[in-house]
mmCIF file with all atom_site columns, C-alpha atoms in Angstrom:
data_model
loop_
_atom_site.group_PDB
_atom_site.id
_atom_site.type_symbol
_atom_site.label_atom_id
_atom_site.label_alt_id
_atom_site.label_comp_id
_atom_site.label_asym_id
_atom_site.label_entity_id
_atom_site.label_seq_id
_atom_site.pdbx_PDB_ins_code
_atom_site.Cartn_x
_atom_site.Cartn_y
_atom_site.Cartn_z
_atom_site.occupancy
_atom_site.B_iso_or_equiv
_atom_site.pdbx_formal_charge
_atom_site.auth_seq_id
_atom_site.auth_comp_id
_atom_site.auth_asym_id
_atom_site.auth_atom_id
_atom_site.pdbx_PDB_model_num
ATOM 1   C CA . VAL A 1 1   ? 57.751 -56.831 -16.978 1.00 58.00 ? 22  VAL A CA 1
ATOM 2   C CA . ALA A 1 2   ? 55.390 -56.827 -14.009 1.00 57.00 ? 23  ALA A CA 1
ATOM 3   C CA . TYR A 1 3   ? 52.721 -58.499 -16.164 1.00 62.00 ? 24  TYR A CA 1
ATOM 4   C CA . ILE A 1 4   ? 55.174 -61.167 -17.301 1.00 65.00 ? 25  ILE A CA 1
ATOM 5   C CA . GLY A 1 5   ? 56.082 -62.243 -13.806 1.00 61.00 ? 26  GLY A CA 1
ATOM 6   C CA . GLN A 1 6   ? 52.711 -62.359 -12.131 1.00 63.00 ? 27  GLN A CA 1
ATOM 7   C CA . ASP A 1 7   ? 53.625 -65.738 -10.641 1.00 70.00 ? 28  ASP A CA 1
ATOM 8   C CA . GLY A 1 8   ? 56.889 -64.273 -9.288  1.00 77.00 ? 29  GLY A CA 1
ATOM 9   C CA . SER A 1 9   ? 59.162 -65.748 -11.939 1.00 82.00 ? 30  SER A CA 1
ATOM 10  C CA . LEU A 1 10  ? 60.679 -64.667 -15.235 1.00 86.00 ? 31  LEU A CA 1
ATOM 11  C CA . PRO A 1 11  ? 61.552 -67.435 -17.737 1.00 89.00 ? 32  PRO A CA 1
ATOM 12  C CA . VAL A 1 12  ? 65.086 -67.235 -19.167 1.00 92.00 ? 33  VAL A CA 1
ATOM 13  C CA . GLU A 1 13  ? 66.379 -69.030 -22.245 1.00 91.00 ? 34  GLU A CA 1
ATOM 14  C CA . ILE A 1 14  ? 70.190 -69.455 -22.232 1.00 92.00 ? 35  ILE A CA 1
ATOM 15  C CA . SER A 1 15  ? 72.500 -70.289 -25.149 1.00 89.00 ? 36  SER A CA 1
ATOM 16  C CA . GLY A 1 16  ? 76.212 -70.904 -24.694 1.00 89.00 ? 37  GLY A CA 1
ATOM 17  C CA . ASN A 1 17  ? 76.268 -70.776 -20.892 1.00 89.00 ? 38  ASN A CA 1
ATOM 18  C CA . PRO A 1 18  ? 79.996 -70.549 -20.055 1.00 88.00 ? 39  PRO A CA 1
ATOM 19  C CA . LEU A 1 19  ? 79.387 -72.467 -16.823 1.00 88.00 ? 40  LEU A CA 1
ATOM 20  C CA . GLY A 1 20  ? 78.211 -75.542 -18.708 1.00 88.00 ? 41  GLY A CA 1
ATOM 21  C CA . ASN A 1 21  ? 75.334 -77.003 -20.649 1.00 86.00 ? 42  ASN A CA 1
ATOM 22  C CA . SER A 1 22  ? 73.173 -78.445 -17.898 1.00 90.00 ? 43  SER A CA 1
ATOM 23  C CA . ASP A 1 23  ? 70.133 -77.499 -15.861 1.00 91.00 ? 44  ASP A CA 1
ATOM 24  C CA . MET A 1 24  ? 72.363 -77.099 -12.793 1.00 93.00 ? 45  MET A CA 1
ATOM 25  C CA . ALA A 1 25  ? 74.747 -74.738 -14.646 1.00 93.00 ? 46  ALA A CA 1
ATOM 26  C CA . ASN A 1 26  ? 71.810 -72.651 -15.863 1.00 93.00 ? 47  ASN A CA 1
ATOM 27  C CA . LYS A 1 27  ? 70.357 -72.460 -12.360 1.00 94.00 ? 48  LYS A CA 1
ATOM 28  C CA . LYS A 1 28  ? 73.727 -71.416 -10.885 1.00 93.00 ? 49  LYS A CA 1
ATOM 29  C CA . LEU A 1 29  ? 74.105 -68.700 -13.498 1.00 92.00 ? 50  LEU A CA 1
ATOM 30  C CA . LEU A 1 30  ? 70.612 -67.324 -12.877 1.00 93.00 ? 51  LEU A CA 1
ATOM 31  C CA . ASP A 1 31  ? 71.031 -67.477 -9.083  1.00 92.00 ? 52  ASP A CA 1
ATOM 32  C CA . ALA A 1 32  ? 74.069 -65.188 -9.405  1.00 91.00 ? 53  ALA A CA 1
ATOM 33  C CA . ILE A 1 33  ? 72.081 -62.437 -11.148 1.00 91.00 ? 54  ILE A CA 1
ATOM 34  C CA . LEU A 1 34  ? 70.628 -59.697 -8.969  1.00 87.00 ? 55  LEU A CA 1
ATOM 35  C CA . LEU A 1 35  ? 67.404 -58.387 -10.419 1.00 85.00 ? 56  LEU A CA 1
ATOM 36  C CA . PRO A 1 36  ? 66.901 -54.611 -10.218 1.00 82.00 ? 57  PRO A CA 1
ATOM 37  C CA . HIS A 1 37  ? 64.547 -53.491 -7.447  1.00 80.00 ? 58  HIS A CA 1
ATOM 38  C CA . TRP A 1 38  ? 61.976 -52.246 -9.992  1.00 75.00 ? 59  TRP A CA 1
ATOM 39  C CA . ILE A 1 39  ? 61.440 -55.740 -11.431 1.00 76.00 ? 60  ILE A CA 1
ATOM 40  C CA . ILE A 1 40  ? 58.435 -57.467 -9.866  1.00 72.00 ? 61  ILE A CA 1
ATOM 41  C CA . PRO A 1 41  ? 59.408 -61.063 -10.695 1.00 66.00 ? 62  PRO A CA 1
ATOM 42  C CA . ARG A 1 42  ? 61.982 -62.009 -8.098  1.00 73.00 ? 63  ARG A CA 1
ATOM 43  C CA . ARG A 1 43  ? 63.014 -65.359 -9.529  1.00 85.00 ? 64  ARG A CA 1
ATOM 44  C CA . LEU A 1 44  ? 64.709 -66.199 -12.827 1.00 90.00 ? 65  LEU A CA 1
ATOM 45  C CA . VAL A 1 45  ? 63.725 -69.645 -14.082 1.00 89.00 ? 66  VAL A CA 1
ATOM 46  C CA . PRO A 1 46  ? 65.564 -71.438 -16.900 1.00 91.00 ? 67  PRO A CA 1
ATOM 47  C CA . VAL A 1 47  ? 63.446 -72.551 -19.850 1.00 88.00 ? 68  VAL A CA 1
ATOM 48  C CA . ALA A 1 48  ? 64.624 -74.785 -22.686 1.00 83.00 ? 69  ALA A CA 1
ATOM 49  C CA . PRO A 1 49  ? 64.213 -73.422 -26.225 1.00 75.00 ? 70  PRO A CA 1
ATOM 50  C CA . VAL A 1 50  ? 61.849 -76.291 -27.091 1.00 73.00 ? 71  VAL A CA 1
ATOM 51  C CA . ASP A 1 51  ? 59.649 -75.408 -24.092 1.00 75.00 ? 72  ASP A CA 1
ATOM 52  C CA . ARG A 1 52  ? 59.555 -71.637 -24.554 1.00 70.00 ? 73  ARG A CA 1
ATOM 53  C CA . GLY A 1 53  ? 56.287 -71.429 -26.438 1.00 68.00 ? 74  GLY A CA 1
ATOM 54  C CA . LYS A 1 54  ? 55.212 -67.974 -27.578 1.00 70.00 ? 75  LYS A CA 1
ATOM 55  C CA . SER A 1 55  ? 55.220 -66.262 -24.206 1.00 77.00 ? 76  SER A CA 1
ATOM 56  C CA . TYR A 1 56  ? 57.406 -63.539 -22.753 1.00 84.00 ? 77  TYR A CA 1
ATOM 57  C CA . ARG A 1 57  ? 60.903 -64.514 -21.700 1.00 88.00 ? 78  ARG A CA 1
ATOM 58  C CA . LEU A 1 58  ? 64.407 -63.195 -21.293 1.00 90.00 ? 79  LEU A CA 1
ATOM 59  C CA . VAL A 1 59  ? 67.014 -64.614 -23.699 1.00 91.00 ? 80  VAL A CA 1
ATOM 60  C CA . LEU A 1 60  ? 70.748 -64.655 -22.928 1.00 92.00 ? 81  LEU A CA 1
ATOM 61  C CA . VAL A 1 61  ? 73.301 -65.623 -25.584 1.00 91.00 ? 82  VAL A CA 1
ATOM 62  C CA . PHE A 1 62  ? 76.947 -65.949 -24.549 1.00 90.00 ? 83  PHE A CA 1
ATOM 63  C CA . ASN A 1 63  ? 79.652 -65.500 -27.183 1.00 89.00 ? 84  ASN A CA 1
ATOM 64  C CA . PRO A 1 64  ? 77.491 -65.561 -30.316 1.00 87.00 ? 85  PRO A CA 1
ATOM 65  C CA . ALA A 1 65  ? 79.241 -67.224 -33.252 1.00 85.00 ? 86  ALA A CA 1
ATOM 66  C CA . SER A 1 66  ? 78.333 -64.479 -35.697 1.00 75.00 ? 87  SER A CA 1
ATOM 67  C CA . PRO A 1 67  ? 80.409 -61.326 -35.216 1.00 64.00 ? 88  PRO A CA 1
ATOM 68  C CA . ILE A 1 68  ? 77.510 -59.245 -36.541 1.00 59.00 ? 89  ILE A CA 1
ATOM 69  C CA . ALA A 1 69  ? 74.929 -60.694 -34.136 1.00 58.00 ? 90  ALA A CA 1
ATOM 70  C CA . SER A 1 70  ? 73.094 -57.757 -32.621 1.00 58.00 ? 91  SER A CA 1
ATOM 71  C CA . GLY A 1 71  ? 70.209 -59.308 -30.786 1.00 63.00 ? 92  GLY A CA 1
ATOM 72  C CA . ASP A 1 72  ? 67.592 -58.532 -33.436 1.00 67.00 ? 93  ASP A CA 1
ATOM 73  C CA . SER A 1 73  ? 66.968 -62.197 -34.210 1.00 78.00 ? 94  SER A CA 1
ATOM 74  C CA . ILE A 1 74  ? 67.688 -64.003 -30.947 1.00 82.00 ? 95  ILE A CA 1
ATOM 75  C CA . CYS A 1 75  ? 64.024 -64.100 -29.953 1.00 86.00 ? 96  CYS A CA 1
ATOM 76  C CA . ALA A 1 76  ? 63.087 -65.939 -33.142 1.00 82.00 ? 97  ALA A CA 1
ATOM 77  C CA . ASP A 1 77  ? 66.095 -68.270 -33.242 1.00 75.00 ? 98  ASP A CA 1
ATOM 78  C CA . PRO A 1 78  ? 65.622 -71.212 -30.845 1.00 70.00 ? 99  PRO A CA 1
ATOM 79  C CA . GLN A 1 79  ? 69.280 -72.276 -31.083 1.00 72.00 ? 100 GLN A CA 1
ATOM 80  C CA . THR A 1 80  ? 71.515 -69.242 -31.568 1.00 77.00 ? 101 THR A CA 1
ATOM 81  C CA . LYS A 1 81  ? 74.973 -70.486 -32.532 1.00 83.00 ? 102 LYS A CA 1
ATOM 82  C CA . THR A 1 82  ? 77.688 -69.749 -29.996 1.00 85.00 ? 103 THR A CA 1
ATOM 83  C CA . ARG A 1 83  ? 81.455 -70.130 -29.860 1.00 82.00 ? 104 ARG A CA 1
ATOM 84  C CA . ALA A 1 84  ? 83.809 -71.242 -27.110 1.00 79.00 ? 105 ALA A CA 1
ATOM 85  C CA . PRO A 1 85  ? 84.639 -68.619 -24.484 1.00 76.00 ? 106 PRO A CA 1
ATOM 86  C CA . GLY A 1 86  ? 87.791 -66.612 -25.166 1.00 76.00 ? 107 GLY A CA 1
ATOM 87  C CA . PRO A 1 87  ? 89.613 -63.790 -23.378 1.00 78.00 ? 108 PRO A CA 1
ATOM 88  C CA . LYS A 1 88  ? 86.793 -61.362 -24.215 1.00 84.00 ? 109 LYS A CA 1
ATOM 89  C CA . MET A 1 89  ? 83.185 -62.225 -23.495 1.00 86.00 ? 110 MET A CA 1
ATOM 90  C CA . LYS A 1 90  ? 80.184 -60.935 -25.426 1.00 89.00 ? 111 LYS A CA 1
ATOM 91  C CA . VAL A 1 91  ? 76.668 -61.445 -24.121 1.00 91.00 ? 112 VAL A CA 1
ATOM 92  C CA . LEU A 1 92  ? 73.440 -60.575 -25.904 1.00 91.00 ? 113 LEU A CA 1
ATOM 93  C CA . ALA A 1 93  ? 70.207 -60.199 -23.951 1.00 91.00 ? 114 ALA A CA 1
ATOM 94  C CA . ALA A 1 94  ? 66.664 -59.587 -25.109 1.00 91.00 ? 115 ALA A CA 1
ATOM 95  C CA . LEU A 1 95  ? 63.284 -59.408 -23.486 1.00 90.00 ? 116 LEU A CA 1
ATOM 96  C CA . CYS A 1 96  ? 61.142 -61.329 -25.942 1.00 89.00 ? 117 CYS A CA 1
ATOM 97  C CA . SER A 1 97  ? 57.470 -61.493 -26.720 1.00 85.00 ? 118 SER A CA 1
ATOM 98  C CA . SER A 1 98  ? 56.966 -64.491 -28.957 1.00 85.00 ? 119 SER A CA 1
ATOM 99  C CA . ASP A 1 99  ? 59.557 -64.109 -31.757 1.00 84.00 ? 120 ASP A CA 1
ATOM 100 C CA . ASP A 1 100 ? 59.997 -60.338 -31.315 1.00 86.00 ? 121 ASP A CA 1
ATOM 101 C CA . ASN A 1 101 ? 62.314 -58.454 -29.008 1.00 85.00 ? 122 ASN A CA 1
ATOM 102 C CA . VAL A 1 102 ? 60.813 -55.807 -26.772 1.00 87.00 ? 123 VAL A CA 1
ATOM 103 C CA . THR A 1 103 ? 64.193 -54.567 -25.559 1.00 88.00 ? 124 THR A CA 1
ATOM 104 C CA . ARG A 1 104 ? 67.727 -55.760 -26.148 1.00 89.00 ? 125 ARG A CA 1
ATOM 105 C CA . ALA A 1 105 ? 71.223 -54.999 -24.944 1.00 90.00 ? 126 ALA A CA 1
ATOM 106 C CA . THR A 1 106 ? 74.785 -56.191 -25.513 1.00 90.00 ? 127 THR A CA 1
ATOM 107 C CA . ALA A 1 107 ? 77.630 -56.403 -23.023 1.00 90.00 ? 128 ALA A CA 1
ATOM 108 C CA . GLU A 1 108 ? 81.302 -57.069 -23.681 1.00 90.00 ? 129 GLU A CA 1
ATOM 109 C CA . GLY A 1 109 ? 84.223 -57.373 -21.349 1.00 85.00 ? 130 GLY A CA 1
ATOM 110 C CA . GLU A 1 110 ? 87.532 -58.981 -20.623 1.00 82.00 ? 131 GLU A CA 1
ATOM 111 C CA . THR A 1 111 ? 86.397 -61.310 -17.906 1.00 74.00 ? 132 THR A CA 1
ATOM 112 C CA . ALA A 1 112 ? 86.703 -64.928 -16.904 1.00 72.00 ? 133 ALA A CA 1
ATOM 113 C CA . ALA A 1 113 ? 83.485 -66.878 -17.235 1.00 73.00 ? 134 ALA A CA 1
ATOM 114 C CA . GLY A 1 114 ? 83.028 -67.849 -13.633 1.00 81.00 ? 135 GLY A CA 1
ATOM 115 C CA . LEU A 1 115 ? 80.974 -67.033 -10.585 1.00 84.00 ? 136 LEU A CA 1
ATOM 116 C CA . ASN A 1 116 ? 84.162 -66.213 -8.653  1.00 84.00 ? 137 ASN A CA 1
ATOM 117 C CA . ASP A 1 117 ? 85.016 -63.324 -10.986 1.00 86.00 ? 138 ASP A CA 1
ATOM 118 C CA . PRO A 1 118 ? 83.219 -60.164 -9.795  1.00 88.00 ? 139 PRO A CA 1
ATOM 119 C CA . ARG A 1 119 ? 83.692 -58.620 -13.264 1.00 89.00 ? 140 ARG A CA 1
ATOM 120 C CA . PHE A 1 120 ? 81.615 -61.450 -14.764 1.00 89.00 ? 141 PHE A CA 1
ATOM 121 C CA . ILE A 1 121 ? 78.823 -60.927 -12.218 1.00 90.00 ? 142 ILE A CA 1
ATOM 122 C CA . ASP A 1 122 ? 78.927 -57.141 -12.751 1.00 91.00 ? 143 ASP A CA 1
ATOM 123 C CA . LEU A 1 123 ? 78.750 -57.631 -16.529 1.00 91.00 ? 144 LEU A CA 1
ATOM 124 C CA . LEU A 1 124 ? 75.646 -59.819 -16.159 1.00 93.00 ? 145 LEU A CA 1
ATOM 125 C CA . ASN A 1 125 ? 73.925 -57.481 -13.702 1.00 92.00 ? 146 ASN A CA 1
ATOM 126 C CA . ASP A 1 126 ? 74.630 -54.410 -15.851 1.00 92.00 ? 147 ASP A CA 1
ATOM 127 C CA . LEU A 1 127 ? 73.257 -56.253 -18.868 1.00 93.00 ? 148 LEU A CA 1
ATOM 128 C CA . ILE A 1 128 ? 70.049 -57.206 -17.045 1.00 91.00 ? 149 ILE A CA 1
ATOM 129 C CA . ARG A 1 129 ? 69.518 -53.602 -15.876 1.00 90.00 ? 150 ARG A CA 1
ATOM 130 C CA . ALA A 1 130 ? 69.958 -52.388 -19.473 1.00 90.00 ? 151 ALA A CA 1
ATOM 131 C CA . THR A 1 131 ? 67.582 -55.026 -20.848 1.00 89.00 ? 152 THR A CA 1
ATOM 132 C CA . LEU A 1 132 ? 64.872 -54.438 -18.225 1.00 84.00 ? 153 LEU A CA 1
ATOM 133 C CA . PRO A 1 133 ? 64.773 -50.624 -17.957 1.00 74.00 ? 154 PRO A CA 1
ATOM 134 C CA . GLN A 1 134 ? 62.994 -48.788 -15.190 1.00 71.00 ? 155 GLN A CA 1
ATOM 135 C CA . ARG A 1 135 ? 59.681 -47.188 -16.077 1.00 60.00 ? 156 ARG A CA 1
ATOM 136 C CA . ASN A 1 136 ? 59.343 -43.470 -15.532 1.00 49.00 ? 157 ASN A CA 1
ATOM 137 C CA . GLU A 1 137 ? 55.724 -43.034 -14.432 1.00 51.00 ? 158 GLU A CA 1
ATOM 138 C CA . GLU A 1 138 ? 55.806 -39.240 -14.823 1.00 47.00 ? 159 GLU A CA 1
ATOM 139 C CA . LEU A 1 139 ? 56.890 -39.342 -18.464 1.00 43.00 ? 160 LEU A CA 1
ATOM 140 C CA . GLY A 1 140 ? 55.315 -42.644 -19.418 1.00 50.00 ? 161 GLY A CA 1
ATOM 141 C CA . THR A 1 141 ? 58.683 -43.802 -20.783 1.00 46.00 ? 162 THR A CA 1
ATOM 142 C CA . THR A 1 142 ? 61.542 -45.995 -19.716 1.00 47.00 ? 163 THR A CA 1
ATOM 143 C CA . ASP A 1 143 ? 65.055 -44.858 -18.860 1.00 47.00 ? 164 ASP A CA 1
ATOM 144 C CA . CYS A 1 144 ? 66.080 -46.250 -22.249 1.00 48.00 ? 165 CYS A CA 1
ATOM 145 C CA . GLN A 1 145 ? 65.414 -43.711 -24.980 1.00 45.00 ? 166 GLN A CA 1
ATOM 146 C CA . ALA A 1 146 ? 66.563 -45.852 -27.916 1.00 43.00 ? 167 ALA A CA 1
ATOM 147 C CA . SER A 1 147 ? 64.090 -47.977 -29.782 1.00 43.00 ? 168 SER A CA 1
ATOM 148 C CA . PRO A 1 148 ? 64.515 -50.814 -29.307 1.00 44.00 ? 169 PRO A CA 1
ATOM 149 C CA . CYS A 1 149 ? 66.603 -50.424 -26.187 1.00 44.00 ? 170 CYS A CA 1
ATOM 150 C CA . GLY A 1 150 ? 70.133 -51.647 -26.710 1.00 40.00 ? 171 GLY A CA 1
#
């Protein structure tokens, strides 16, 4: 992840943002996320699916339409189908390299989709920590032992 964010930013592709479908809504969502201290990039920057290219990026999908969506294909799919928010939120996240996921994680919770709900913010922050695991320099591994993480 340090290599990805050499310029201090980490691109993020968002599908189904519950705050709205605009650049401002995406920026507000990303501003609410606290990156773990072990992540070198300190700024999350929204990127549109058409502008993502083949580089590294983080992908967030809110309320995927398919109940069997697991995150395996969200790096390759530029427009993952989503559904309207309901009483239970599901969010998929993946750190992507081109069309492949490097790590992935899923979070679910009964939370309102809003920046005023601390459960929503906690859900997002927990998801980011699970998707961007800390490297253990002594063991040469991450704190995520599954492959891929998630």
